[in-house]
Coordinates of N, CA, C and O and ligand atoms in Angstrom, one line a residue:
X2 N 63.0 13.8 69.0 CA 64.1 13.6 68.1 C 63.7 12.6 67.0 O 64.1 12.7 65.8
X3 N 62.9 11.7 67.3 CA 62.8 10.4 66.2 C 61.1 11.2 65.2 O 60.6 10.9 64.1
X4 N 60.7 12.4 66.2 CA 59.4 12.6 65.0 C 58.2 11.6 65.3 O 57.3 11.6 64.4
X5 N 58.1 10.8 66.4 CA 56.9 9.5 66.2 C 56.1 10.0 67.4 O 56.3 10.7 68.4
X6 N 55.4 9.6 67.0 CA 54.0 9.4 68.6 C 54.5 8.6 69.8 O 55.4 7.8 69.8
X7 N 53.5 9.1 71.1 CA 54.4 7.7 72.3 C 53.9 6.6 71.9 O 54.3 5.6 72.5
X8 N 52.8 6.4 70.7 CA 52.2 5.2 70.8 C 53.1 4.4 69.8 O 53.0 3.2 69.6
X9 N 54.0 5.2 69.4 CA 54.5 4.3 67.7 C 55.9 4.4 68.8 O 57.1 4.7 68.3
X10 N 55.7 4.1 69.9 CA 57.7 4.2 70.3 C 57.5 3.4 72.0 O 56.8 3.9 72.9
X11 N 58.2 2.4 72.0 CA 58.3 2.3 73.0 C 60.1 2.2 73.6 O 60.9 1.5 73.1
X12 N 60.3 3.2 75.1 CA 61.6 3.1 75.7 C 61.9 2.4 76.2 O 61.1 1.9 76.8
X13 N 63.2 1.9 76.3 CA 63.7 0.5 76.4 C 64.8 0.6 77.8 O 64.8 1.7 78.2
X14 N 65.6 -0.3 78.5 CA 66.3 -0.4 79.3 C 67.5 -0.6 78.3 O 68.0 -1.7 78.6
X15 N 68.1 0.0 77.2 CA 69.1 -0.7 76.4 C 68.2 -1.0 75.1 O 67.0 -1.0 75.4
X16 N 68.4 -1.1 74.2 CA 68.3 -1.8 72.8 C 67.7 -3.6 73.0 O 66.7 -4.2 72.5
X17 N 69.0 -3.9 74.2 CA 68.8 -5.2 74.1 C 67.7 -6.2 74.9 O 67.7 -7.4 75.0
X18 N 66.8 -5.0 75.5 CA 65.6 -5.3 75.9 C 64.6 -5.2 75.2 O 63.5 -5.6 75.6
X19 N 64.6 -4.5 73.7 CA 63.5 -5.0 72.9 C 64.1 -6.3 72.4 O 63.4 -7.3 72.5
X20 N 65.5 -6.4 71.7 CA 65.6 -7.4 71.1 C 64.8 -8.7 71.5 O 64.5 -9.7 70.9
X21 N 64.7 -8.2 73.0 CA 64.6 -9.6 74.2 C 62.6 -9.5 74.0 O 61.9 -10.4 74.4
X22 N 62.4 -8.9 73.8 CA 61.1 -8.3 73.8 C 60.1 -8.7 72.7 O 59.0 -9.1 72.7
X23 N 61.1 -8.6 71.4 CA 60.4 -8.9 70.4 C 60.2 -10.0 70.2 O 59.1 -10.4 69.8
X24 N 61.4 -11.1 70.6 CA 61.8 -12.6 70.6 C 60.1 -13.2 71.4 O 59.7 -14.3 71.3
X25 N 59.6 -12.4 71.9 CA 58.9 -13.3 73.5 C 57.1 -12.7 72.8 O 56.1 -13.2 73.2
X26 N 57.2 -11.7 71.9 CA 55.9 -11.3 71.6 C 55.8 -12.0 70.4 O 54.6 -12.5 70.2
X27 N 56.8 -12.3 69.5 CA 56.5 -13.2 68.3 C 57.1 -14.6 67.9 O 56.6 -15.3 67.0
X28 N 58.3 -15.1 68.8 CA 58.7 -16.5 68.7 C 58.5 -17.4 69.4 O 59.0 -18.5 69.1
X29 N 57.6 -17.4 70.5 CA 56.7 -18.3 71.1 C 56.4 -19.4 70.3 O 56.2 -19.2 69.1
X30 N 56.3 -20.3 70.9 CA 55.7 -21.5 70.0 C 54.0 -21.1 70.1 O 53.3 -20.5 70.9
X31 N 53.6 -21.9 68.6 CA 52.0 -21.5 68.2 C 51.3 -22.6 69.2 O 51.8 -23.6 69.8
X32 N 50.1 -22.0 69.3 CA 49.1 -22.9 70.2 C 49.5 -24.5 70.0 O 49.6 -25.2 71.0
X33 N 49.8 -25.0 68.9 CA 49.9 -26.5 68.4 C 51.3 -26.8 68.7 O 51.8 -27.6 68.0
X34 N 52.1 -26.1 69.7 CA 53.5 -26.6 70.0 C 54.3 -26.6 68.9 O 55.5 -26.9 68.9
X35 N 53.7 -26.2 67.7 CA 55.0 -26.2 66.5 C 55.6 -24.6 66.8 O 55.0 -23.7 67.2
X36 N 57.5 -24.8 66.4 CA 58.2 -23.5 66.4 C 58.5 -23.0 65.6 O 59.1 -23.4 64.6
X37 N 57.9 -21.3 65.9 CA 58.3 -20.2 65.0 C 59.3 -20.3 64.6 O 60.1 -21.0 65.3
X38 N 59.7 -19.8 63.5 CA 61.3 -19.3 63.1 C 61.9 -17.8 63.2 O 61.1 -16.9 63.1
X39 N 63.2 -17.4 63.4 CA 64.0 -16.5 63.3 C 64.8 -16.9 62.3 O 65.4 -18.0 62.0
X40 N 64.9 -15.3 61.5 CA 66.2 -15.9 60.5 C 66.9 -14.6 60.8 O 66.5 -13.4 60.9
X41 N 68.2 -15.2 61.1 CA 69.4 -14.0 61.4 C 70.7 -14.4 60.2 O 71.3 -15.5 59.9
X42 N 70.8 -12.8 59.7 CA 72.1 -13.0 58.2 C 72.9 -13.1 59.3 O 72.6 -12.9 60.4
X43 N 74.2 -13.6 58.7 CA 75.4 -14.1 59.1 C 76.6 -12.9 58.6 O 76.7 -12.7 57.3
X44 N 77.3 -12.2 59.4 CA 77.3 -12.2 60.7 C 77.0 -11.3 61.2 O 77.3 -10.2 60.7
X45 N 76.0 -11.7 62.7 CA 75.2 -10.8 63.5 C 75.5 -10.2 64.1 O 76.7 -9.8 64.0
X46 N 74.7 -9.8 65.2 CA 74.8 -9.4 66.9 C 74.5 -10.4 67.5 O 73.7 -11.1 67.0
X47 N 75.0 -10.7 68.5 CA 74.9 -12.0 69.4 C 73.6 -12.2 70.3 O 73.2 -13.2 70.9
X48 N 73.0 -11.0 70.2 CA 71.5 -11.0 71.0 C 70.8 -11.6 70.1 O 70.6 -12.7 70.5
X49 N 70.2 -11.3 69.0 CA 69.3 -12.1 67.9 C 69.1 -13.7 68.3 O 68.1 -14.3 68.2
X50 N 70.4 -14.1 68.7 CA 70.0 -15.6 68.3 C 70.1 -16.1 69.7 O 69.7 -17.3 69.9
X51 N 70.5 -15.4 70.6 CA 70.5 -16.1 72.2 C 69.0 -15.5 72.2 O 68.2 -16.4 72.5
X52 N 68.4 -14.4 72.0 CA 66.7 -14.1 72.6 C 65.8 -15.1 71.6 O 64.7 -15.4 71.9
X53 N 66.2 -15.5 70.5 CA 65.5 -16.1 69.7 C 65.3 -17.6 70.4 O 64.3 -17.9 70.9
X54 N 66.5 -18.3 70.3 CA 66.5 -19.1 71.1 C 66.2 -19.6 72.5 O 66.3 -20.8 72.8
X55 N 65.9 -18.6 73.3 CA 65.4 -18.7 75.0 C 63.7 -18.4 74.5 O 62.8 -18.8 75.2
X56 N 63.5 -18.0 73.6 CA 61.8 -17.8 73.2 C 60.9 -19.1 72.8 O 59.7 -19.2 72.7
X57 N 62.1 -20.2 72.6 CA 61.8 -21.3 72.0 C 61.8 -21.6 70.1 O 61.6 -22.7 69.6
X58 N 62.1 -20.6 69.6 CA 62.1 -20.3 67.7 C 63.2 -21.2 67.6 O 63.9 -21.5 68.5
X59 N 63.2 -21.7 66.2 CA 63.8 -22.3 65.6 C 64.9 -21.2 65.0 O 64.4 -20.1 65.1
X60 N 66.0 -21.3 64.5 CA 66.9 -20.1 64.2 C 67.5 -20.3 62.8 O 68.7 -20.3 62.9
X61 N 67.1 -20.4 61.7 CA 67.1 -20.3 60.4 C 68.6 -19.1 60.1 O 68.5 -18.0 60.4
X62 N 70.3 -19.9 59.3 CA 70.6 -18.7 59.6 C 70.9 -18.6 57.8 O 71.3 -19.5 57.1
X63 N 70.6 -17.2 57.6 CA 71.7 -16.7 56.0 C 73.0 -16.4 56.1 O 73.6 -15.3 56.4
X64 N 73.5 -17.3 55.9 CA 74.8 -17.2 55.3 C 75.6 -16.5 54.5 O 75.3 -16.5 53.3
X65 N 76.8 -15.6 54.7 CA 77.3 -14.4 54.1 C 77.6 -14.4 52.9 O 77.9 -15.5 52.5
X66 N 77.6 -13.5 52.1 CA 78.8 -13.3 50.6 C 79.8 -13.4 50.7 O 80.3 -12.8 51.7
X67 N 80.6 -13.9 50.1 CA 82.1 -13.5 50.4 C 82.6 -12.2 50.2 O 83.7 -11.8 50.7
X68 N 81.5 -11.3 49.4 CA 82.0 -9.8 49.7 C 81.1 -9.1 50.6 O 80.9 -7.9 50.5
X69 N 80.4 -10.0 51.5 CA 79.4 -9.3 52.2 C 78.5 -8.6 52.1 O 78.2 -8.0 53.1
X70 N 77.8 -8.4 50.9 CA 76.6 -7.7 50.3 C 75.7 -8.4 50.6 O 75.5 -9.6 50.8
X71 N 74.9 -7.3 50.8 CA 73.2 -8.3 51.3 C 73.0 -9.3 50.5 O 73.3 -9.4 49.3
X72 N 72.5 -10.1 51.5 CA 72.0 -11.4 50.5 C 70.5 -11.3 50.4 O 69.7 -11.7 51.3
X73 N 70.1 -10.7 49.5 CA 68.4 -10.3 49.5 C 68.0 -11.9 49.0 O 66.9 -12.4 49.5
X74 N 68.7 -12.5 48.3 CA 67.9 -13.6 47.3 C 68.1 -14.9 48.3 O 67.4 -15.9 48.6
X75 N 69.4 -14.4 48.8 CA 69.1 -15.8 50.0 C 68.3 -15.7 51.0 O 68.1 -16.7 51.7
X76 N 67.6 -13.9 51.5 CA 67.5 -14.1 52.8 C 65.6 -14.5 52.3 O 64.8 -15.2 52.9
X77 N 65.6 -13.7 51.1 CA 63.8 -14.4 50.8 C 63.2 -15.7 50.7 O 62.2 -16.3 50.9
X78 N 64.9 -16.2 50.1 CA 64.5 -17.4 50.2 C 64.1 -18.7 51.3 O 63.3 -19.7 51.3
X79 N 64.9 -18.2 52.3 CA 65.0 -18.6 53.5 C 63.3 -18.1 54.8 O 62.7 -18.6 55.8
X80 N 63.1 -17.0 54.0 CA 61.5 -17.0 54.8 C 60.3 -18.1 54.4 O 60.1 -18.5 53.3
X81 N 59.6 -18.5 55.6 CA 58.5 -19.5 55.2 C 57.7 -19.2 55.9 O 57.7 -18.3 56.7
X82 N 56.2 -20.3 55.8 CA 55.0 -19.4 56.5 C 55.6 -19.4 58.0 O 54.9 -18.7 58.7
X83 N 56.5 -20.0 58.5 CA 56.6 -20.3 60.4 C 57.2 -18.8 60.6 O 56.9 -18.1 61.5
X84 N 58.1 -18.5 59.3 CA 58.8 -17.3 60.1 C 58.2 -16.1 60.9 O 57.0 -15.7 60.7
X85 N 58.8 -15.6 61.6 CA 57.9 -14.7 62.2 C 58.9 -13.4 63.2 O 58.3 -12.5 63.9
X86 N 60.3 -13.3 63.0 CA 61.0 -12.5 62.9 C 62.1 -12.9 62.2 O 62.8 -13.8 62.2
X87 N 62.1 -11.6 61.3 CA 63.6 -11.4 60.3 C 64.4 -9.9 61.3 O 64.0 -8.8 61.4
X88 N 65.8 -10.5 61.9 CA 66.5 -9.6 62.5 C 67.4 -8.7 61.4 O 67.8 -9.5 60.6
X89 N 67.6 -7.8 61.2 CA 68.8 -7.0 60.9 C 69.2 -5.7 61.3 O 68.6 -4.7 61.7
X90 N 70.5 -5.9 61.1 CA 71.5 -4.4 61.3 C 71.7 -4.4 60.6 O 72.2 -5.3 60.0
X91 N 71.4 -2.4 60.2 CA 72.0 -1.4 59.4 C 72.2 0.2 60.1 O 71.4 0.8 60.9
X92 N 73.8 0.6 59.6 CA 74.7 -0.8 59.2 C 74.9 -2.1 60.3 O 74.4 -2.1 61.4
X93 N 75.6 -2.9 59.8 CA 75.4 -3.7 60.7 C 76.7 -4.2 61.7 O 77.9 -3.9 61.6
X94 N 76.2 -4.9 62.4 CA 77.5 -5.2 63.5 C 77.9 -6.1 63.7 O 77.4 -6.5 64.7
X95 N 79.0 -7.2 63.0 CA 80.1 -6.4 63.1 C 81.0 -6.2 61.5 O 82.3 -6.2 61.4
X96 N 80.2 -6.1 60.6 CA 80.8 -5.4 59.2 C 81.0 -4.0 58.9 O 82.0 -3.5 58.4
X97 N 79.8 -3.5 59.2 CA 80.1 -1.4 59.4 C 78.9 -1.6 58.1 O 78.8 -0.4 57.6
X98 N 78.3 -2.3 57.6 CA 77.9 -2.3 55.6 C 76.2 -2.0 56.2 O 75.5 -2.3 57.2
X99 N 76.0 -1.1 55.0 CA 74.3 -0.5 55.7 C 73.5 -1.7 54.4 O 74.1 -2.3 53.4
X100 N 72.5 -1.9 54.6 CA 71.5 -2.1 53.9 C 70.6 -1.6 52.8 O 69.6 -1.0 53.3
X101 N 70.8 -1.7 51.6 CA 70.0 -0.8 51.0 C 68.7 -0.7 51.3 O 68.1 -1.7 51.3
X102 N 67.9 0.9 51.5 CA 66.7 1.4 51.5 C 65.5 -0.1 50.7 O 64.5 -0.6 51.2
X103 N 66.2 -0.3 49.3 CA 65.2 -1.2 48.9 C 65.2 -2.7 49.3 O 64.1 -3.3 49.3
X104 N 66.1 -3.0 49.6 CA 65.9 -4.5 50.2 C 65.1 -4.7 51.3 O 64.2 -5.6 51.4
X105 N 65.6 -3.2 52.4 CA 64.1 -3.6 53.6 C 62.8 -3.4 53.6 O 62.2 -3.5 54.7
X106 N 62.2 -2.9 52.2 CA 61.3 -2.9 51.5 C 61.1 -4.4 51.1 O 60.1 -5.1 51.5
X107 N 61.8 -4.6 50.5 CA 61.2 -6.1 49.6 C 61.2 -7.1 50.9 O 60.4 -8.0 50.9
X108 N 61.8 -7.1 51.5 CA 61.7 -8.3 52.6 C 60.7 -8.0 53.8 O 60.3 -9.0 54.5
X109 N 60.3 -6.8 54.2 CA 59.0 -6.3 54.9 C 57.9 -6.8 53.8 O 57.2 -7.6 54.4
X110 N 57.6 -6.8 52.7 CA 56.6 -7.2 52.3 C 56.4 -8.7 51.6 O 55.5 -9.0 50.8
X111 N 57.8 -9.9 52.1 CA 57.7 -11.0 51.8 C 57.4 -11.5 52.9 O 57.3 -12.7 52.7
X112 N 57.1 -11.2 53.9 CA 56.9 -11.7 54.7 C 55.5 -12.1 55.2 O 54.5 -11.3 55.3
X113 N 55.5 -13.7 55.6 CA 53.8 -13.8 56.0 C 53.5 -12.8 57.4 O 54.2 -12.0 58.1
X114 N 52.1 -13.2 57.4 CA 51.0 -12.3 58.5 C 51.7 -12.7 59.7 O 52.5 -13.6 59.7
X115 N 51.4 -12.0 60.7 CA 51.7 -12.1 61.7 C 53.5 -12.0 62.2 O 53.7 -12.0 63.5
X116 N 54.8 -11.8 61.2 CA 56.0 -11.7 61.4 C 56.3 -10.7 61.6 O 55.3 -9.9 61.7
X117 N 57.1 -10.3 61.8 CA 57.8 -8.7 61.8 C 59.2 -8.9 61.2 O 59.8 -10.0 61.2
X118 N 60.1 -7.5 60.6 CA 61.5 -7.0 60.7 C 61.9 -6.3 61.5 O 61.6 -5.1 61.5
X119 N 62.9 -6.8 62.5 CA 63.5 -6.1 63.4 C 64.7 -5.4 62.5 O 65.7 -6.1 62.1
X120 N 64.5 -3.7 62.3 CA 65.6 -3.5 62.1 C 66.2 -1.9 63.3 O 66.0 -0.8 63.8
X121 N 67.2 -3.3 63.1 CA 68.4 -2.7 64.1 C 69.8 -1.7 64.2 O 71.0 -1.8 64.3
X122 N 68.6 -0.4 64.1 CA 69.2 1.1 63.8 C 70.3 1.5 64.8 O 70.6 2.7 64.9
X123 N 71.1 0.4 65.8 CA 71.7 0.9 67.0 C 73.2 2.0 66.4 O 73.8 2.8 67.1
X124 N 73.6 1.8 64.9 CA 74.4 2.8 64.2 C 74.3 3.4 63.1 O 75.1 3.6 62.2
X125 N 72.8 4.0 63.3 CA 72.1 4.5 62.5 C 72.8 6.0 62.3 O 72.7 6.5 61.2
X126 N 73.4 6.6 63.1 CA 74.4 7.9 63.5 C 75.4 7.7 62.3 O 75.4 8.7 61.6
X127 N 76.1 6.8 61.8 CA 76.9 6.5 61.2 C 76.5 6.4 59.6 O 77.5 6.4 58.8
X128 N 75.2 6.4 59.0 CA 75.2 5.9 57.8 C 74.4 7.4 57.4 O 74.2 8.4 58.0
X129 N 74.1 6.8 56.1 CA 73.3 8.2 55.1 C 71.5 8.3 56.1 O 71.1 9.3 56.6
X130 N 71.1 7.4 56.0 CA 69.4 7.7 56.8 C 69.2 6.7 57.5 O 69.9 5.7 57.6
X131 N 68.2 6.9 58.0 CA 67.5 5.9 58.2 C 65.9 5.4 57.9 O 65.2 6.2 57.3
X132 N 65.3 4.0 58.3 CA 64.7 3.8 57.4 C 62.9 3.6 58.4 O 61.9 2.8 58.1
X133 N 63.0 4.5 59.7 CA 62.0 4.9 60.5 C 60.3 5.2 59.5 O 59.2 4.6 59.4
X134 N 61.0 6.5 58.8 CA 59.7 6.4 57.7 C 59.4 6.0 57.0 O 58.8 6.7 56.2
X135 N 59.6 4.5 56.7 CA 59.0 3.4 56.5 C 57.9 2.8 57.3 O 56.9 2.3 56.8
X136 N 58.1 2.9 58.2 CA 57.1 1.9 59.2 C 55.4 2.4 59.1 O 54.7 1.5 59.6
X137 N 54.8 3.7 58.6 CA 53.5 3.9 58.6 C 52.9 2.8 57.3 O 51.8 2.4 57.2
X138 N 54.1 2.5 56.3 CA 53.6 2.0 54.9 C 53.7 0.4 55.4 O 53.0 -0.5 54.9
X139 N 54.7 0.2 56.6 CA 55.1 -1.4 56.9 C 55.1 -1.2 58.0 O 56.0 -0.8 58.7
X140 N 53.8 -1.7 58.4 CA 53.3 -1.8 59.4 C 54.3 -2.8 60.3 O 54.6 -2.5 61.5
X141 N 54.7 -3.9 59.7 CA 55.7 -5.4 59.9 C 57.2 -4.7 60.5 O 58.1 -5.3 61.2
X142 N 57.3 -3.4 59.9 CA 58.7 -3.1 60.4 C 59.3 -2.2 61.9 O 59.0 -1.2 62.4
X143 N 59.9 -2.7 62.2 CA 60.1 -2.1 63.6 C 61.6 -1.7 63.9 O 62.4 -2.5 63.5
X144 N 61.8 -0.7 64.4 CA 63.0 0.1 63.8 C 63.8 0.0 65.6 O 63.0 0.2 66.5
X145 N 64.9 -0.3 65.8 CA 65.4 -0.4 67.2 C 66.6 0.6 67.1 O 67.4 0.6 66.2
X146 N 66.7 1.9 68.4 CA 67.9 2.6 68.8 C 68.6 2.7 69.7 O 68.4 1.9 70.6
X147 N 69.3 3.2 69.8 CA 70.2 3.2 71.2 C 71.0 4.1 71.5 O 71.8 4.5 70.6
X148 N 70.9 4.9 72.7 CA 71.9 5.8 73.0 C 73.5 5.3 73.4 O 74.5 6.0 73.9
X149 N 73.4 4.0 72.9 CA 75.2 3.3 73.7 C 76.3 3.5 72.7 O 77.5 3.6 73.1
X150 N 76.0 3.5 71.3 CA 77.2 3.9 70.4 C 77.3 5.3 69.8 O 78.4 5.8 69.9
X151 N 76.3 6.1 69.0 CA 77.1 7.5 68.5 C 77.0 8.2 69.9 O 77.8 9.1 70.0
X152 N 76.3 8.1 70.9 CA 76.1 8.9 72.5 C 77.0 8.4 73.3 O 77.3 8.9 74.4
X153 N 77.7 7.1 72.9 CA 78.8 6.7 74.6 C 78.3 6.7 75.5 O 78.9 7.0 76.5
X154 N 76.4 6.4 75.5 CA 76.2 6.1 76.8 C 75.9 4.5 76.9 O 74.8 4.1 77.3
X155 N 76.7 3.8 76.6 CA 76.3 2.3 77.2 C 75.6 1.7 78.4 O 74.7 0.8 78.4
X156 N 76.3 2.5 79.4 CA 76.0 2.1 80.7 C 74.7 3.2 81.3 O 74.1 3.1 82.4
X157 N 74.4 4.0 80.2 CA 73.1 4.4 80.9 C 71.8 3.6 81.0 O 70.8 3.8 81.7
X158 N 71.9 2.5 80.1 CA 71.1 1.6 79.4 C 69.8 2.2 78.9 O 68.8 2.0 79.5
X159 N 69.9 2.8 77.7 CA 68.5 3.5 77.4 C 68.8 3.2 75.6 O 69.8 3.2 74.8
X160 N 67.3 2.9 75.7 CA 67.0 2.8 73.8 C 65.7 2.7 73.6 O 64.9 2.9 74.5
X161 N 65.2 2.5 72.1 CA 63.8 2.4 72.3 C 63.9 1.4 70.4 O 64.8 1.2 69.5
X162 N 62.2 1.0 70.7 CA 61.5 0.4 69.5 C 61.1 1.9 68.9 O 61.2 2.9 69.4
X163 N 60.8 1.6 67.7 CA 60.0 2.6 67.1 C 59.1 2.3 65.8 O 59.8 2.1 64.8
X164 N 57.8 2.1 65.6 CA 57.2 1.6 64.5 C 55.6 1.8 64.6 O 55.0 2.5 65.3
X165 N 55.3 1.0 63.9 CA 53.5 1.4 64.1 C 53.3 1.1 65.1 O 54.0 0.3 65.8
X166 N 51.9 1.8 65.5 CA 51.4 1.8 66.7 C 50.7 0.8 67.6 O 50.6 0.7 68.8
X167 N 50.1 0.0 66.2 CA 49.9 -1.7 66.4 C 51.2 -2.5 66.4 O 51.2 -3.4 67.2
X168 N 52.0 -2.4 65.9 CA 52.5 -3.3 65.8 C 53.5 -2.9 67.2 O 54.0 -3.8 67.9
X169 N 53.5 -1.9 67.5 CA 54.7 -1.6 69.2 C 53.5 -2.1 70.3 O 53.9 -2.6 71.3
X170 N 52.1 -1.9 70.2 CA 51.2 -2.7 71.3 C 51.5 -3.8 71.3 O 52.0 -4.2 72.4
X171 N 51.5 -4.7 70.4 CA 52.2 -6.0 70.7 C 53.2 -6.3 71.2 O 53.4 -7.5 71.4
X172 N 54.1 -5.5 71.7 CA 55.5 -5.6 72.2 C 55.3 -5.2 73.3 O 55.9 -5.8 74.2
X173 N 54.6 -4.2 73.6 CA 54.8 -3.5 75.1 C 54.2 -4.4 76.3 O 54.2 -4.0 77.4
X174 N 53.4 -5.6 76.0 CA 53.1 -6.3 76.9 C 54.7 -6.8 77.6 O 55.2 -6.8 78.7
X175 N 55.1 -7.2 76.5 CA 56.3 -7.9 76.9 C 57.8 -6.7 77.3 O 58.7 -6.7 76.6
X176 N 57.7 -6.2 77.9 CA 58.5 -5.4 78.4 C 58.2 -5.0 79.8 O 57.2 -4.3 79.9
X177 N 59.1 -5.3 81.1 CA 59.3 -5.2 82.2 C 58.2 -3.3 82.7 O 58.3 -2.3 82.0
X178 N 57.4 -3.4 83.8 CA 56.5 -2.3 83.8 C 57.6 -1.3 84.3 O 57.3 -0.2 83.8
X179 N 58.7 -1.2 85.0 CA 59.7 -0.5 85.3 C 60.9 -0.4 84.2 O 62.0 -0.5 84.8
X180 N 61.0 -0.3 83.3 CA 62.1 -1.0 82.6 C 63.3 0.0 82.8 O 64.4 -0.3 83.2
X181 N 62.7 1.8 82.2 CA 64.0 2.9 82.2 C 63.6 3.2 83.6 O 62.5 3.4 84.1
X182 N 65.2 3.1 84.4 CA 65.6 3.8 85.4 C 66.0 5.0 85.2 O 66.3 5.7 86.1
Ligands
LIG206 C1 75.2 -2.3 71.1 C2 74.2 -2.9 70.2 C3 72.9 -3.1 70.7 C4 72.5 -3.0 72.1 O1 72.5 -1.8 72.6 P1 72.1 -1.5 74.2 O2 71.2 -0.3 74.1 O3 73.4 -1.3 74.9 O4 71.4 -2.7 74.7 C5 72.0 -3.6 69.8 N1 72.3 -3.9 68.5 C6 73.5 -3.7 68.1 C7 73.8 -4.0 66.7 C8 74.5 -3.2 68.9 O5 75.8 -3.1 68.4

């Protein structure tokens, strides 16, 4: 259904086992004990900043609009060389507001080496596209789904990562060897 290789996809116990996944392959603290950053827009999903924070990252957050439009200029601003994941939902939860195609362009490629974009397709069912075929060009971008909202299956717990092939090897260390029941 997603169109990807098994190598560019890994299946999840829930969505909220990569979130937990990505937090632990890239927010570790660096060999020299200094802490990565996460920057999470405001307002989130409540997983971003509890996995970011149990990973040891510092949690950098963007602050909303008052009409809730992406904050592209704030959220660039807010990346620096520590960062090393930028979370987002599109649309997102709990506004319903998708993200334009071009902003997760410009912020995939502001980002230093070694970071990634989590973006968090879990109501991807709900908007115009999605932004999966991106990820051959942005290597950095990593696309998260879930069967728990347009499927109602919450309690099945199943979801998956989806993105380059290098860049989901980095993740699949950190993911439980049983994970889908
Ligand atoms: C529900 C939800 C998830 C988690 O989905 P599970 O597959 O149930 O873990 C992740 N992100 C967002 C934005 C959600 O609303």
């Amino acid at each position: 259904a997603l169109g990807v290789s098994m190598d560019q996809v890994a299946l999840l116990n829930g969505l909220d086992e990569g979130i937990h996944a990505v937090s632990f392959a890239f927010l570790q603290r660096a060999e020299d004990g200094s802490r990565r950053e996460a920057v999470i827009v405001l307002p989130a999903f409540d997983m971003y900043a509890a996995c970011a924070e149990v990973a040891s990252a510092r949690i950098v957050e963007v602050m909303p609009r008052p009409d809730l439009s992406f904050p592209l200029g704030e959220l660039l601003g807010a990346v620096t060389p520590a960062t090393r994941v930028v979370f987002l939902a599109s649309p997102n939860n709990p506004t319903g507001l998708a993200i334009p195609r071009a902003d997760i362009v410009r912020v995939a490629e502001a980002l230093p080496a070694g970071a990634v974009l989590l973006l968090d397709e879990a109501y991807v069912d709900f908007a115009r596209e999605s932004c999966l075929d991106l990820v051959e060009a942005h290597p950095n971008l990593v696309i998260g789904r879930t069967f728990a909202k347009a499927q109602g299956l919450a309690a099945v717990r199943a979801g998956c990562l989806a993105g380059h092939a290098e860049t989901i090897a980095k993740v699949r260390p950190f993911l439980p060897p049983y994970s889908v029941n």
